[in-house]
Coordinates of C-alpha atoms in Angstrom, one line a residue:
M9 CA 65.7 159.0 -42.9
L10 CA 64.2 160.6 -39.9
C11 CA 63.7 164.0 -41.3
N12 CA 61.8 163.2 -44.5
P13 CA 62.3 165.6 -47.2
E14 CA 58.7 165.3 -48.3
K15 CA 57.4 166.2 -44.9
Y16 CA 60.1 168.7 -44.0
P17 CA 61.2 170.1 -47.3
N18 CA 63.2 173.0 -45.7
L19 CA 64.4 171.5 -42.5
A20 CA 65.7 168.4 -44.3
K21 CA 68.2 170.5 -46.3
L22 CA 69.6 172.1 -43.2
N23 CA 72.7 170.4 -41.7
S24 CA 74.4 173.4 -39.9
P25 CA 73.4 176.9 -38.7
A26 CA 75.6 178.4 -41.5
E27 CA 73.2 177.0 -44.0
L28 CA 70.3 178.4 -42.0
R29 CA 71.9 181.9 -42.2
D30 CA 72.2 181.5 -46.0
L31 CA 68.4 181.5 -46.2
P32 CA 66.2 184.6 -46.6
K33 CA 64.4 185.8 -43.6
E34 CA 61.0 185.2 -45.2
I35 CA 61.5 181.5 -45.0
L36 CA 62.4 181.3 -41.4
S37 CA 58.7 181.1 -40.3
E38 CA 58.3 178.0 -42.4
I39 CA 61.6 176.5 -40.9
S40 CA 60.1 177.1 -37.4
K41 CA 56.8 175.4 -38.3
E42 CA 58.7 172.4 -39.6
L43 CA 61.0 172.3 -36.7
R44 CA 58.1 172.2 -34.2
E45 CA 56.3 169.4 -36.1
F46 CA 59.6 167.4 -36.3
L47 CA 60.1 167.7 -32.5
I48 CA 56.6 166.4 -31.8
D49 CA 57.0 163.5 -34.4
S50 CA 60.5 162.5 -33.3
T51 CA 60.0 162.9 -29.5
S52 CA 56.8 161.0 -29.5
Q53 CA 58.8 158.0 -31.0
C54 CA 61.5 158.0 -28.6
G55 CA 60.3 159.8 -25.3
G56 CA 62.3 162.5 -23.6
H57 CA 62.0 166.1 -22.6
F58 CA 59.2 167.7 -24.7
A59 CA 57.3 170.8 -23.6
A60 CA 60.3 173.1 -22.9
G61 CA 61.9 172.5 -26.4
L62 CA 58.5 173.3 -28.1
G63 CA 58.5 176.7 -26.4
T64 CA 62.0 177.6 -27.7
V65 CA 61.7 176.9 -31.4
E66 CA 61.4 180.4 -32.7
L67 CA 64.0 181.6 -30.3
T68 CA 66.4 179.0 -31.5
V69 CA 66.0 179.7 -35.1
A70 CA 66.4 183.5 -34.4
L71 CA 69.6 183.0 -32.3
H72 CA 71.4 180.7 -34.8
Y73 CA 70.2 182.9 -37.7
L74 CA 71.7 186.1 -36.2
F75 CA 74.8 184.8 -34.3
D76 CA 77.8 183.3 -36.0
T77 CA 77.6 180.0 -34.1
P78 CA 79.7 178.2 -33.0
N79 CA 82.1 181.0 -33.2
D80 CA 79.6 183.1 -31.2
K81 CA 78.4 181.2 -28.2
I82 CA 74.9 180.3 -27.1
I83 CA 74.9 179.0 -23.5
W84 CA 71.7 177.2 -22.6
D85 CA 70.4 176.9 -19.1
V86 CA 68.1 174.0 -18.0
G87 CA 69.2 171.9 -20.9
H88 CA 66.0 170.3 -21.7
Q89 CA 64.9 173.6 -23.6
A90 CA 67.7 172.7 -26.1
Y91 CA 66.3 169.9 -28.3
P92 CA 65.6 172.5 -31.2
H93 CA 69.3 173.5 -30.8
K94 CA 70.4 170.0 -31.3
V95 CA 68.2 169.6 -34.4
L96 CA 69.6 172.8 -36.0
T97 CA 73.2 172.0 -35.3
G98 CA 73.5 168.8 -37.3
R99 CA 72.0 166.1 -35.0
K100 CA 68.5 165.8 -36.2
E101 CA 69.0 162.4 -37.7
E102 CA 70.2 161.1 -34.3
L103 CA 67.4 162.6 -32.2
L104 CA 65.8 159.2 -31.7
S105 CA 68.7 158.1 -29.8
I106 CA 68.6 160.8 -27.3
R107 CA 68.9 159.7 -23.7
Q108 CA 69.4 156.1 -24.9
T109 CA 72.6 154.0 -24.3
D110 CA 75.4 155.5 -26.5
G111 CA 72.9 158.0 -28.1
L112 CA 72.7 161.7 -28.0
H113 CA 73.2 163.3 -24.6
P114 CA 70.0 164.5 -23.0
F115 CA 71.4 168.0 -22.4
P116 CA 74.0 170.2 -24.2
S117 CA 77.4 168.6 -23.9
R118 CA 80.8 170.0 -24.7
F119 CA 81.9 166.4 -25.6
E120 CA 79.1 166.1 -28.1
S121 CA 79.3 169.2 -30.3
D122 CA 81.2 172.5 -30.9
Y123 CA 77.8 174.2 -30.8
D124 CA 77.3 173.1 -27.2
A125 CA 79.3 175.8 -25.5
F126 CA 78.8 174.7 -22.0
G127 CA 77.7 171.4 -20.5
V128 CA 74.4 171.8 -18.5
G129 CA 72.0 169.7 -16.7
H130 CA 71.3 171.4 -13.5
S131 CA 70.0 174.9 -13.6
S132 CA 71.0 178.6 -13.3
T133 CA 74.6 178.3 -14.5
S134 CA 74.3 180.0 -17.9
I135 CA 74.8 183.6 -16.8
S136 CA 78.0 182.8 -14.9
A137 CA 79.4 180.6 -17.6
A138 CA 78.7 183.1 -20.5
L139 CA 80.1 185.9 -18.2
G140 CA 83.3 184.0 -17.7
M141 CA 83.6 183.6 -21.5
A142 CA 82.8 187.1 -22.3
V143 CA 85.3 188.4 -19.7
V144 CA 88.2 186.4 -21.3
A145 CA 87.0 187.5 -24.8
K146 CA 87.1 191.1 -23.8
A147 CA 90.6 190.8 -22.4
K148 CA 91.8 189.4 -25.8
G149 CA 90.1 192.2 -27.6
D150 CA 87.8 189.4 -29.1
E151 CA 84.5 190.7 -30.5
R152 CA 82.5 187.5 -30.4
R153 CA 79.2 187.4 -28.7
F154 CA 78.0 185.5 -25.8
V155 CA 74.3 184.7 -25.2
A156 CA 72.9 183.0 -22.1
V157 CA 69.4 181.7 -22.5
I158 CA 68.0 181.2 -19.1
G159 CA 64.4 180.1 -18.3
D160 CA 62.1 177.3 -17.2
G161 CA 62.3 178.3 -13.5
A162 CA 66.1 178.8 -13.4
M163 CA 65.7 182.5 -12.4
T164 CA 64.4 181.5 -9.0
A165 CA 68.1 180.4 -8.1
G166 CA 70.4 182.7 -6.3
M167 CA 73.3 181.9 -8.5
A168 CA 71.6 183.5 -11.4
F169 CA 71.3 186.9 -9.5
E170 CA 74.8 186.6 -8.3
A171 CA 76.1 186.4 -11.9
L172 CA 73.7 189.2 -12.9
N173 CA 74.9 191.5 -10.1
H174 CA 78.7 190.7 -11.0
A175 CA 78.1 191.2 -14.8
A176 CA 77.2 194.8 -14.4
N177 CA 80.4 195.6 -12.7
L178 CA 82.5 194.0 -15.5
D179 CA 80.7 195.8 -18.4
A180 CA 81.3 192.8 -20.6
N181 CA 79.4 192.4 -23.8
L182 CA 77.0 189.9 -22.5
I183 CA 73.4 189.2 -23.6
V184 CA 71.1 187.4 -21.4
I185 CA 67.7 186.1 -22.7
L186 CA 65.2 185.4 -20.1
N187 CA 63.0 182.8 -21.5
D188 CA 59.9 183.3 -19.4
N189 CA 57.3 180.5 -19.9
D190 CA 55.2 181.3 -16.9
M191 CA 51.7 181.6 -18.4
S192 CA 50.7 184.1 -15.7
I193 CA 52.6 186.8 -17.7
S194 CA 50.7 186.1 -20.9
E195 CA 48.6 189.3 -20.6
N196 CA 51.7 191.4 -20.9
V197 CA 52.5 190.1 -24.4
G198 CA 51.2 191.9 -27.3
G199 CA 51.8 194.5 -30.1
L200 CA 52.5 197.3 -27.7
N201 CA 55.3 195.4 -25.8
N202 CA 56.7 194.2 -29.1
Y203 CA 56.9 197.7 -30.2
L204 CA 58.4 199.0 -27.1
A205 CA 61.0 196.2 -27.2
K206 CA 62.0 197.3 -30.8
V207 CA 62.2 200.9 -29.7
L208 CA 64.2 200.3 -26.6
S209 CA 66.7 198.1 -28.6
G210 CA 67.0 200.4 -31.5
K211 CA 69.9 202.7 -32.3
F212 CA 67.8 205.7 -32.2
Y213 CA 66.7 205.2 -28.7
S214 CA 70.2 204.2 -27.7
S215 CA 71.8 207.3 -29.4
I216 CA 69.3 209.6 -27.6
K217 CA 69.8 207.9 -24.3
E218 CA 73.6 208.2 -24.6
G219 CA 73.5 211.7 -26.0
G220 CA 71.2 212.9 -23.3
K221 CA 73.6 211.6 -20.7
K222 CA 76.5 213.6 -22.2
V223 CA 74.3 216.8 -22.3
L224 CA 73.2 216.5 -18.8
Q225 CA 76.4 215.1 -17.2
N226 CA 77.5 218.7 -16.1
M227 CA 74.0 219.3 -14.6
P228 CA 73.9 216.4 -11.9
T229 CA 70.4 217.4 -10.4
I230 CA 68.7 217.4 -13.9
S231 CA 70.6 214.3 -14.9
E232 CA 69.4 212.5 -11.8
W233 CA 65.9 213.6 -12.5
A234 CA 65.9 212.4 -16.1
H235 CA 67.3 209.1 -15.0
R236 CA 64.4 208.7 -12.4
V237 CA 61.8 209.7 -14.9
E238 CA 63.1 207.1 -17.4
E239 CA 63.3 204.4 -14.8
H240 CA 59.8 205.2 -13.5
M241 CA 58.4 205.3 -17.1
K242 CA 59.8 201.9 -17.7
G243 CA 58.6 200.6 -14.3
M244 CA 55.0 201.6 -15.3
V245 CA 55.0 199.7 -18.5
L246 CA 57.8 197.1 -18.2
P247 CA 58.9 194.6 -15.4
G248 CA 62.5 195.5 -15.8
T249 CA 63.2 198.0 -13.2
L250 CA 65.0 195.2 -11.1
F251 CA 67.4 194.3 -14.0
E252 CA 68.1 198.1 -14.8
E253 CA 69.0 198.6 -11.2
L254 CA 71.4 195.7 -11.5
G255 CA 73.1 197.5 -14.3
F256 CA 71.6 195.8 -17.4
N257 CA 69.9 197.4 -20.3
Y258 CA 66.6 195.7 -20.0
I259 CA 64.5 195.1 -23.1
G260 CA 61.0 193.3 -23.3
P261 CA 58.8 191.6 -22.6
I262 CA 58.6 190.4 -26.2
D263 CA 56.5 187.5 -27.6
G264 CA 58.9 184.7 -28.0
H265 CA 56.8 183.1 -30.6
N266 CA 56.7 186.3 -32.9
L267 CA 59.7 185.5 -35.1
P268 CA 59.8 188.9 -36.9
A269 CA 59.8 190.7 -33.5
L270 CA 62.4 188.5 -32.3
L271 CA 64.7 189.0 -35.2
T272 CA 64.5 192.7 -35.2
T273 CA 64.9 193.0 -31.5
I274 CA 67.9 190.7 -31.2
E275 CA 69.6 192.1 -34.2
N276 CA 69.3 195.6 -32.5
I277 CA 70.7 194.3 -29.3
K278 CA 73.8 192.9 -31.1
A279 CA 74.8 196.4 -31.9
L280 CA 74.8 197.5 -28.3
N281 CA 77.7 197.4 -25.9
G282 CA 77.6 196.1 -22.2
P283 CA 75.3 193.9 -20.6
Q284 CA 71.9 193.4 -22.2
L285 CA 68.8 191.5 -21.0
L286 CA 66.1 190.5 -23.4
H287 CA 62.9 189.2 -21.6
V288 CA 61.0 186.9 -24.0
V289 CA 57.7 185.3 -23.1
T290 CA 57.0 181.8 -24.5
R291 CA 54.5 179.0 -23.9
K292 CA 55.7 175.8 -22.7
G293 CA 54.4 173.1 -25.0
K294 CA 53.7 175.7 -27.8
G295 CA 52.1 174.1 -30.9
F296 CA 50.9 170.9 -29.2
E297 CA 47.6 171.6 -27.5
P298 CA 47.8 168.8 -24.8
A299 CA 51.2 169.9 -23.7
E300 CA 50.0 173.6 -23.6
K301 CA 47.2 172.7 -21.4
D302 CA 49.3 170.5 -19.1
P303 CA 53.1 171.4 -19.5
I304 CA 54.0 169.6 -16.2
A305 CA 52.8 166.3 -17.6
Y306 CA 54.4 166.8 -20.9
H307 CA 57.6 168.1 -19.5
A308 CA 59.2 164.7 -20.1
V309 CA 57.3 162.1 -21.9
P310 CA 57.4 158.3 -22.7
V311 CA 56.8 157.1 -26.2
F312 CA 53.3 158.4 -27.2
N313 CA 50.8 158.8 -30.1
P314 CA 50.6 162.6 -31.0
K315 CA 47.2 161.9 -32.3
E316 CA 45.8 161.1 -29.0
T317 CA 45.1 163.8 -26.3
E318 CA 46.6 161.8 -23.4
L319 CA 49.7 160.2 -22.6
P320 CA 49.7 156.3 -22.3
K321 CA 49.2 155.2 -18.9
A322 CA 52.0 152.7 -18.0
K323 CA 51.2 149.8 -15.5
K324 CA 51.4 151.8 -12.2
K325 CA 54.1 150.4 -10.0
R326 CA 54.6 152.0 -6.5
T327 CA 57.8 153.8 -6.6
F328 CA 60.1 154.7 -3.6
S329 CA 58.9 158.4 -4.2
N330 CA 55.3 157.2 -3.8
V331 CA 56.3 155.5 -0.6
F332 CA 57.7 158.7 0.7
G333 CA 54.8 160.7 -0.4
Q334 CA 52.2 158.5 1.4
W335 CA 54.6 158.4 4.5
L336 CA 54.8 162.2 4.6
C337 CA 50.9 162.6 4.6
D338 CA 50.6 159.8 7.3
M339 CA 53.3 161.4 9.6
A340 CA 51.9 164.9 9.2
A341 CA 48.5 163.6 10.3
T342 CA 50.1 162.5 13.6
D343 CA 52.6 165.4 14.1
E344 CA 51.6 169.0 13.5
R345 CA 55.2 170.1 13.7
L346 CA 56.2 168.4 10.3
M347 CA 56.9 170.8 7.5
G348 CA 57.4 169.6 3.9
I349 CA 60.1 171.3 1.7
T350 CA 60.9 170.7 -1.9
P351 CA 63.2 172.9 -4.4
A352 CA 60.8 172.7 -7.4
M353 CA 60.3 169.0 -7.3
R354 CA 56.7 168.5 -6.1
E355 CA 55.9 165.9 -8.8
G356 CA 59.2 164.2 -8.9
S357 CA 59.5 163.7 -5.2
D358 CA 55.7 163.0 -4.9
L359 CA 54.6 165.7 -2.6
I360 CA 51.4 166.1 -4.7
A361 CA 49.0 164.8 -2.0
F362 CA 50.9 166.5 0.9
S363 CA 50.7 169.9 -1.0
R364 CA 46.9 169.6 -1.2
E365 CA 46.2 168.2 2.2
Y366 CA 48.7 170.3 4.2
K367 CA 48.8 173.6 2.2
E368 CA 50.0 175.6 5.2
R369 CA 52.9 173.1 5.9
Y370 CA 54.1 172.7 2.2
F371 CA 56.9 174.9 1.0
D372 CA 58.1 174.8 -2.7
V373 CA 61.1 177.2 -2.7
G374 CA 61.8 177.0 -6.5
I375 CA 65.1 175.9 -7.8
A376 CA 66.9 177.0 -4.8
E377 CA 68.4 174.2 -3.0
Q378 CA 70.7 176.2 -0.7
H379 CA 67.6 178.2 0.5
A380 CA 65.7 175.0 0.9
V381 CA 68.3 173.4 3.4
T382 CA 68.8 176.6 5.4
L383 CA 64.9 177.2 5.5
A384 CA 64.6 173.8 7.1
A385 CA 67.4 174.6 9.5
G386 CA 65.5 177.8 10.5
M387 CA 62.3 175.9 11.0
A388 CA 64.2 173.3 13.2
C389 CA 65.4 176.1 15.4
E390 CA 61.9 177.0 16.2
G391 CA 60.8 173.4 17.1
A392 CA 59.4 172.4 13.8
K393 CA 60.3 169.0 12.3
P394 CA 61.2 169.9 8.6
V395 CA 61.5 167.2 6.0
C396 CA 63.5 168.2 3.0
A397 CA 62.7 166.2 0.0
I398 CA 65.4 166.5 -2.6
Y399 CA 67.2 164.7 -5.4
S400 CA 70.7 163.3 -4.7
S401 CA 72.3 165.2 -7.4
F402 CA 70.6 168.6 -6.4
L403 CA 71.6 168.1 -2.7
Q404 CA 75.2 168.7 -4.0
R405 CA 74.3 172.2 -4.7
A406 CA 73.5 172.8 -1.0
Y407 CA 76.6 171.1 0.6
D408 CA 77.7 174.0 2.6
Q409 CA 74.2 174.6 4.1
L410 CA 74.0 170.9 4.9
I411 CA 77.3 171.2 6.9
H412 CA 77.2 174.8 8.2
D413 CA 73.5 175.3 8.9
V414 CA 72.2 171.8 9.8
A415 CA 74.8 169.3 10.8
L416 CA 77.1 171.8 12.6
Q417 CA 74.2 172.9 14.8
D418 CA 72.9 169.3 15.1
L419 CA 69.3 170.3 14.0
D420 CA 66.4 168.0 13.6
V421 CA 66.2 168.0 9.8
L422 CA 65.2 164.9 7.8
F423 CA 66.6 164.6 4.3
A424 CA 64.5 162.4 1.9
I425 CA 67.1 161.9 -0.7
D426 CA 65.5 160.6 -4.0
R427 CA 67.3 159.3 -7.1
G428 CA 70.1 157.8 -5.1
G429 CA 72.2 155.7 -7.6
L430 CA 72.1 155.4 -11.4
V431 CA 68.9 157.2 -12.8
G432 CA 69.2 156.2 -16.4
G433 CA 68.5 158.6 -19.4
D434 CA 69.3 161.9 -17.7
G435 CA 72.9 160.8 -17.4
A436 CA 75.9 162.0 -15.4
T437 CA 74.4 165.3 -14.3
H438 CA 71.6 163.5 -12.5
H439 CA 73.0 160.2 -11.2
G440 CA 73.1 160.1 -7.4
A441 CA 76.6 158.7 -7.4
F442 CA 78.2 160.6 -4.6
D443 CA 75.8 161.2 -1.8
L444 CA 77.0 158.5 0.5
S445 CA 80.5 159.7 0.1
F446 CA 79.8 163.3 0.9
L447 CA 77.3 162.7 3.6
R448 CA 79.5 160.1 5.5
C449 CA 82.2 162.5 6.3
I450 CA 79.9 165.0 8.1
P451 CA 79.6 164.7 11.8
N452 CA 76.2 164.2 13.4
M453 CA 74.7 162.7 10.3
L454 CA 72.6 159.5 10.4
I455 CA 72.6 157.8 7.0
M456 CA 70.2 155.1 6.0
T457 CA 69.8 153.0 2.6
P458 CA 66.6 151.2 2.3
S459 CA 66.6 148.0 0.2
D460 CA 62.9 147.9 -0.4
E461 CA 59.7 149.7 0.2
R462 CA 59.0 148.5 3.6
E463 CA 62.4 149.4 4.8
C464 CA 62.1 152.9 3.2
R465 CA 59.0 153.6 5.3
L466 CA 60.6 152.2 8.5
M467 CA 63.7 154.5 7.8
L468 CA 61.6 157.5 7.2
S469 CA 60.0 157.2 10.6
T470 CA 63.2 156.4 12.2
G471 CA 65.1 159.5 10.7
Y472 CA 62.0 161.7 11.6
K473 CA 62.0 160.6 15.3
H474 CA 65.7 160.8 15.5
S475 CA 67.2 163.9 17.3
G476 CA 69.5 165.4 14.9
P477 CA 70.1 165.4 11.1
A478 CA 69.2 162.3 9.3
A479 CA 69.2 161.1 5.6
V480 CA 67.2 158.4 4.0
R481 CA 68.6 157.7 0.5
Y482 CA 66.5 155.7 -1.9
P483 CA 66.7 155.0 -5.7
R484 CA 64.5 156.1 -8.6
G485 CA 61.6 153.9 -9.6
A486 CA 60.0 150.9 -8.1
G487 CA 61.7 148.3 -5.7
I488 CA 60.8 144.7 -5.3
G489 CA 57.1 145.2 -4.6
A490 CA 57.3 144.9 -0.8
S491 CA 54.3 146.2 1.0
P492 CA 55.4 149.3 3.0
G493 CA 52.6 149.0 5.4
S494 CA 50.7 151.9 7.1
D495 CA 52.3 152.1 10.5
L496 CA 54.9 154.6 11.6
E497 CA 57.2 152.1 13.3
T498 CA 60.9 152.8 13.7
I499 CA 63.9 150.3 13.7
D500 CA 67.0 150.3 15.9
I501 CA 69.6 152.7 14.8
G502 CA 72.9 151.0 13.5
K503 CA 71.4 147.6 13.3
A504 CA 71.9 145.5 10.2
V505 CA 70.0 142.3 9.2
V506 CA 71.5 138.9 8.3
K507 CA 69.5 137.8 5.1
R508 CA 71.3 134.6 4.3
E509 CA 74.0 132.6 6.1
G510 CA 76.7 131.0 4.0
K511 CA 80.4 130.1 4.0
H512 CA 83.6 131.9 3.6
I513 CA 82.3 135.1 1.9
V514 CA 80.0 137.8 3.2
L515 CA 78.2 140.2 1.0
L516 CA 77.5 143.5 2.6
A517 CA 74.7 145.2 0.7
F518 CA 73.9 149.0 1.2
G519 CA 70.5 149.7 -0.2
S520 CA 69.1 148.7 -3.8
L521 CA 71.8 146.1 -4.6
L522 CA 70.5 143.7 -1.9
Q523 CA 68.5 141.7 -4.4
I524 CA 71.6 141.2 -6.7
A525 CA 73.6 140.2 -3.6
L526 CA 71.1 137.5 -2.8
E527 CA 71.2 136.1 -6.3
V528 CA 75.0 136.0 -6.3
A529 CA 75.0 134.4 -2.9
Q530 CA 72.9 131.6 -4.3
E531 CA 75.7 130.8 -6.8
I532 CA 78.7 130.8 -4.3
D533 CA 76.9 130.0 -1.0
A534 CA 77.8 133.2 0.5
S535 CA 76.3 135.0 3.5
V536 CA 74.3 138.3 2.8
V537 CA 73.7 141.2 5.2
D538 CA 71.4 144.0 4.6
M539 CA 73.5 146.7 6.2
R540 CA 70.7 149.3 6.4
F541 CA 72.9 152.0 8.0
V542 CA 75.9 153.5 6.4
K543 CA 76.4 155.7 9.5
P544 CA 76.6 154.3 12.0
L545 CA 77.7 150.8 10.9
D546 CA 76.6 147.9 12.8
E547 CA 80.2 147.4 14.3
S548 CA 79.2 144.5 16.5
L549 CA 77.8 142.4 13.7
L550 CA 80.9 143.1 11.5
K551 CA 83.1 141.9 14.3
E552 CA 81.2 138.8 14.8
L553 CA 81.1 138.0 11.1
S554 CA 84.8 138.4 10.8
Q555 CA 85.5 135.6 13.3
N556 CA 84.3 132.9 10.7
H557 CA 84.5 134.6 7.3
E558 CA 87.7 135.4 5.6
R559 CA 86.5 137.6 2.8
F560 CA 83.9 140.5 2.6
V561 CA 82.4 142.1 -0.4
T562 CA 80.7 145.5 -0.1
L563 CA 78.0 146.4 -2.8
E564 CA 76.5 150.0 -3.1
E565 CA 75.2 152.0 -6.0
N566 CA 77.4 155.0 -5.1
A567 CA 81.1 156.0 -5.9
I568 CA 83.4 153.5 -4.5
S569 CA 85.7 156.3 -3.4
G570 CA 84.8 157.3 0.1
G571 CA 81.6 155.3 0.0
A572 CA 79.8 152.8 2.3
G573 CA 82.5 150.2 1.4
S574 CA 85.2 152.6 2.6
A575 CA 83.6 152.8 5.9
V576 CA 83.8 149.0 6.3
N577 CA 87.6 149.1 5.4
E578 CA 88.1 152.0 7.8
F579 CA 86.5 150.0 10.7
F580 CA 88.4 146.8 10.1
M581 CA 91.7 148.8 10.0
Q582 CA 90.8 150.6 13.2
Q583 CA 90.0 147.4 14.9
N584 CA 93.1 145.7 13.3
I585 CA 90.9 143.0 11.7
Q586 CA 92.7 141.7 8.7
R587 CA 90.3 140.3 6.3
N588 CA 90.1 140.7 2.5
V589 CA 87.6 143.2 1.5
L590 CA 86.4 143.8 -2.0
N591 CA 84.7 147.2 -2.7
L592 CA 82.1 147.1 -5.6
G593 CA 80.2 150.2 -6.6
I594 CA 80.3 153.0 -9.2
P595 CA 83.8 153.3 -10.6
D596 CA 85.9 156.5 -10.5
R597 CA 84.4 158.1 -13.6
F598 CA 81.3 160.0 -14.7
I599 CA 78.6 157.5 -16.0
E600 CA 76.9 158.6 -19.1
H601 CA 73.2 158.2 -19.9
G602 CA 71.5 155.0 -20.9
E603 CA 69.0 152.3 -19.8
P604 CA 69.4 151.5 -16.1
G605 CA 70.2 147.9 -16.7
D606 CA 72.8 148.7 -19.2
L607 CA 74.6 151.2 -16.8
L608 CA 74.6 148.6 -13.9
R609 CA 76.1 146.1 -16.4
R610 CA 78.7 148.7 -17.4
C611 CA 79.6 149.4 -13.8
G612 CA 79.9 145.7 -13.1
L613 CA 77.0 145.8 -10.7
D614 CA 74.6 143.2 -12.3
K615 CA 74.7 139.6 -11.2
A616 CA 77.4 138.6 -13.7
G617 CA 79.6 141.4 -13.1
V618 CA 79.5 140.9 -9.4
L619 CA 80.2 137.1 -9.8
Q620 CA 83.1 137.9 -12.1
A621 CA 84.7 140.4 -9.6
I622 CA 84.4 138.0 -6.9
Q623 CA 85.9 135.1 -8.8
A624 CA 88.6 137.4 -10.1

């Protein structure tokens, strides 16, 4: 039993929020303590998202204690803060399986639990989703409550403010909890702020405020003066003027680890009508000192020993991200026009060295992918050479900007697209399964898929020196270990490379599946081509190969629909070249989380799967 009753006497008895609500308030602090210890113990055994969940323990306990979940809905944003939620909603004994093949989903999922009101993985969606639910409930005369918990940087995205702006106009009974875990605000937390939050959320203050409005409504000059005095007084002691101007009743900031204050404040807010915003300040990694000191390192962790002060250092393999990071610094040293842009993924995309060596040319825009792309477009208009480092699944959020602001104007922007293909434990929300498909249909785009580290560096240089928009799409993790070199050479655009000559069958590999193609070719004596370019294709080579090969197999770690293989099909049809073509890639379904090798096997993209498909 994972949740040992001897170690966790209170938590072990809880199997649902309903059971939590039957407990006296006095025991909730002990529940929170056990929950935090359980998260440290379990996540250290299985790995996963860590620091964010430690910061939401008391908040999660308070919400499930005060709201009638799952009838009332809690909509979590940036789902890695929801591990405590999973524990309290009947999934604690399965926690060791999280992010594993066939295990618990890494984020809230409507397919996993009735308590997961909205599926999440990307950020800044909670307010919009909760508002949509609240609007329908209001139309039905339904008095259920809807709570959006947004935090961990998600308020930097424009979508959150679009939803806030709309919510005030609809006057729905929506509660937004801003989980602010930015430590720079810590000095604002204390007894005075907790007291103010209780007062501002209480019926006494609310009744005076509403009564005063009625008294003063026939005296507009005095009414306006009173409103301004109230707003300025709040502005002097509270950072909520912006939210008040948007139409929310702002309450806070309140210490998100002070459980009695949370319970009192949220209970008061429940009695208020209209849009409410509670600002809670939490500490990412709370209760585990190493994570408090370095919340970035402990954001997502491997298996580790909680008694040790440092995370285990795995054997360092050079990843594709590392190749990009080094190339970026090398190219910046030769060209002062280079600008590096990331939407809050400095560590993941490996812009760490660049951000230190070229501070004036480094731009982290926060979780704001749309802005990142149009910022790059604006830079290119003034003669800069912007490089936008972005995860494949996050680029989806800026598709209009990619088309309208960059490609339509044929601007010099290089997209370094990380996490192309199946990424593993983060699952369907993070797989880079669609980029080749949605990029290929955009005019003016140059699209490259490196098969190893050396090819990645060459393509980055090629895309950077190309006139117009270019994309280099590479996978998560390490490649075959090829040395990327230190030069800034380019390759001929649209030229593929024959890696092996065989009979009858040609395997056309796009990117990371080249090694599997070579292994398969040994078994069936096939030709293998590293296609390199998705757009433009090496049309002359395809014509040449079609003269002495009857069958073609395309391999890509991308959706089959509309992908690189589709480009080959279209070319053969246009040229009236009648050859048998088998397209292999990610099938037409969302692929769940799991070990990367397991996922490739399930998609038929391992050696055995490719052989079986060809033989069939």
